[in-house]
mmCIF file of C-alpha atoms in Angstrom:
data_model
loop_
_atom_site.group_PDB
_atom_site.id
_atom_site.type_symbol
_atom_site.label_atom_id
_atom_site.label_comp_id
_atom_site.label_asym_id
_atom_site.label_seq_id
_atom_site.Cartn_x
_atom_site.Cartn_y
_atom_site.Cartn_z
ATOM 1 C CA MET A 1 69.979 -15.737 163.993
ATOM 2 C CA MET A 2 67.069 -18.073 163.447
ATOM 3 C CA SER A 3 68.239 -21.164 161.548
ATOM 4 C CA CYS A 4 64.870 -21.734 159.878
ATOM 5 C CA CYS A 5 64.587 -18.407 158.045
ATOM 6 C CA SER A 6 67.968 -16.679 158.697
ATOM 7 C CA LYS A 7 66.324 -13.670 160.322
ATOM 8 C CA VAL A 8 68.138 -11.865 163.111
ATOM 9 C CA ILE A 9 66.177 -11.018 166.246
ATOM 10 C CA CYS A 10 67.436 -8.702 168.987
ATOM 11 C CA GLY A 11 67.918 -10.016 172.509
ATOM 12 C CA GLY A 12 65.029 -8.035 173.968
ATOM 13 C CA CYS A 13 62.572 -9.200 171.325
ATOM 14 C CA ALA A 14 63.748 -12.804 171.706
ATOM 15 C CA TYR A 15 63.252 -12.555 175.474
ATOM 16 C CA ALA A 16 59.776 -11.025 175.110
ATOM 17 C CA ASN A 17 58.783 -13.753 172.658
ATOM 18 C CA GLN A 18 60.051 -16.489 175.006
ATOM 19 C CA MET A 19 58.141 -15.004 177.946
ATOM 20 C CA ARG A 20 54.944 -14.782 175.871
ATOM 21 C CA GLN A 21 55.317 -18.402 174.794
ATOM 22 C CA ARG A 22 55.958 -19.616 178.358
ATOM 23 C CA GLU A 23 53.092 -17.663 179.911
ATOM 24 C CA ALA A 24 50.615 -18.872 177.298
ATOM 25 C CA LYS A 25 52.143 -22.391 177.293
ATOM 26 C CA LEU A 26 52.750 -22.150 173.554
ATOM 27 C CA GLU A 27 55.091 -24.242 171.443
ATOM 28 C CA ASP A 28 58.563 -22.739 170.927
ATOM 29 C CA ILE A 29 58.391 -21.360 167.364
ATOM 30 C CA CYS A 30 60.229 -18.797 165.260
ATOM 31 C CA PRO A 31 58.609 -15.357 165.670
ATOM 32 C CA PHE A 32 59.140 -14.633 161.966
ATOM 33 C CA CYS A 33 58.167 -17.736 160.003
ATOM 34 C CA ARG A 34 56.367 -19.717 162.775
ATOM 35 C CA HIS A 35 58.522 -22.780 162.083
ATOM 36 C CA PRO A 36 59.066 -24.941 165.206
ATOM 37 C CA SER A 37 62.432 -24.374 166.853
ATOM 38 C CA PRO A 38 64.945 -27.164 166.213
ATOM 39 C CA ASP A 39 65.628 -29.555 169.091
ATOM 40 C CA THR A 40 69.154 -30.673 168.183
ATOM 41 C CA ASP A 41 72.301 -29.213 166.654
ATOM 42 C CA ALA A 42 71.797 -31.552 163.696
ATOM 43 C CA ASP A 43 68.409 -29.923 163.032
ATOM 44 C CA VAL A 44 69.982 -26.458 163.262
ATOM 45 C CA ASN A 45 72.712 -27.461 160.790
ATOM 46 C CA ARG A 46 70.153 -29.016 158.422
ATOM 47 C CA ASN A 47 68.071 -25.805 158.474
ATOM 48 C CA ARG A 48 71.182 -23.675 157.921
ATOM 49 C CA MET A 49 72.262 -25.805 154.947
ATOM 50 C CA LYS A 50 68.774 -25.487 153.408
ATOM 51 C CA ARG A 51 69.103 -21.696 153.640
ATOM 52 C CA ILE A 52 72.615 -21.839 152.144
ATOM 53 C CA GLU A 53 71.363 -23.981 149.254
ATOM 54 C CA ALA A 54 68.673 -21.337 148.695
ATOM 55 C CA ASN A 55 71.511 -18.748 148.379
ATOM 56 C CA ASP A 56 70.450 -16.827 151.484
ATOM 57 C CA PRO A 57 73.282 -14.298 152.058
ATOM 58 C CA GLU A 58 72.721 -14.167 155.842
ATOM 59 C CA ALA A 59 73.072 -17.950 156.174
ATOM 60 C CA ILE A 60 76.095 -17.997 153.874
ATOM 61 C CA CYS A 61 77.793 -15.271 155.920
ATOM 62 C CA MET A 62 77.010 -17.081 159.184
ATOM 63 C CA MET A 63 78.573 -20.258 157.789
ATOM 64 C CA GLY A 64 81.705 -18.212 157.072
ATOM 65 C CA PHE A 65 81.837 -17.131 160.718
ATOM 66 C CA ILE A 66 81.367 -20.720 161.898
ATOM 67 C CA LEU A 67 84.180 -21.985 159.677
ATOM 68 C CA SER A 68 86.420 -19.116 160.790
ATOM 69 C CA ASP A 69 85.845 -20.043 164.446
ATOM 70 C CA GLU A 70 86.785 -23.634 163.616
ATOM 71 C CA GLY A 71 90.036 -22.476 161.986
ATOM 72 C CA ASP A 72 89.052 -23.109 158.334
ATOM 73 C CA TYR A 73 89.966 -19.646 157.074
ATOM 74 C CA GLN A 74 89.968 -20.536 153.375
ATOM 75 C CA GLY A 75 86.480 -22.069 153.646
ATOM 76 C CA ALA A 76 85.302 -19.025 155.598
ATOM 77 C CA PHE A 77 86.715 -16.698 152.943
ATOM 78 C CA ASP A 78 84.948 -18.671 150.218
ATOM 79 C CA TYR A 79 81.591 -18.378 151.994
ATOM 80 C CA TRP A 80 82.091 -14.673 152.729
ATOM 81 C CA THR A 81 82.991 -14.039 149.093
ATOM 82 C CA LYS A 82 79.847 -15.841 147.953
ATOM 83 C CA ALA A 83 77.694 -13.884 150.431
#
């Protein structure tokens, strides 16, 4: 899932986009919204929180999965319910 726009891209399409960007020596950008790819985990989290604040159901659901992996099942349930 792209953290900038919460779009899901398949592995093959992501690979093809990366190869196109490398061959043409292009900047690493999102194939959907053309936003530059984040460099750090903090940037990824900031983008995800922006999408959550905009009530994006994909980002909200992904946050539920992240919290579930961390062991915060009540927080995950709350995010999944909101999504």
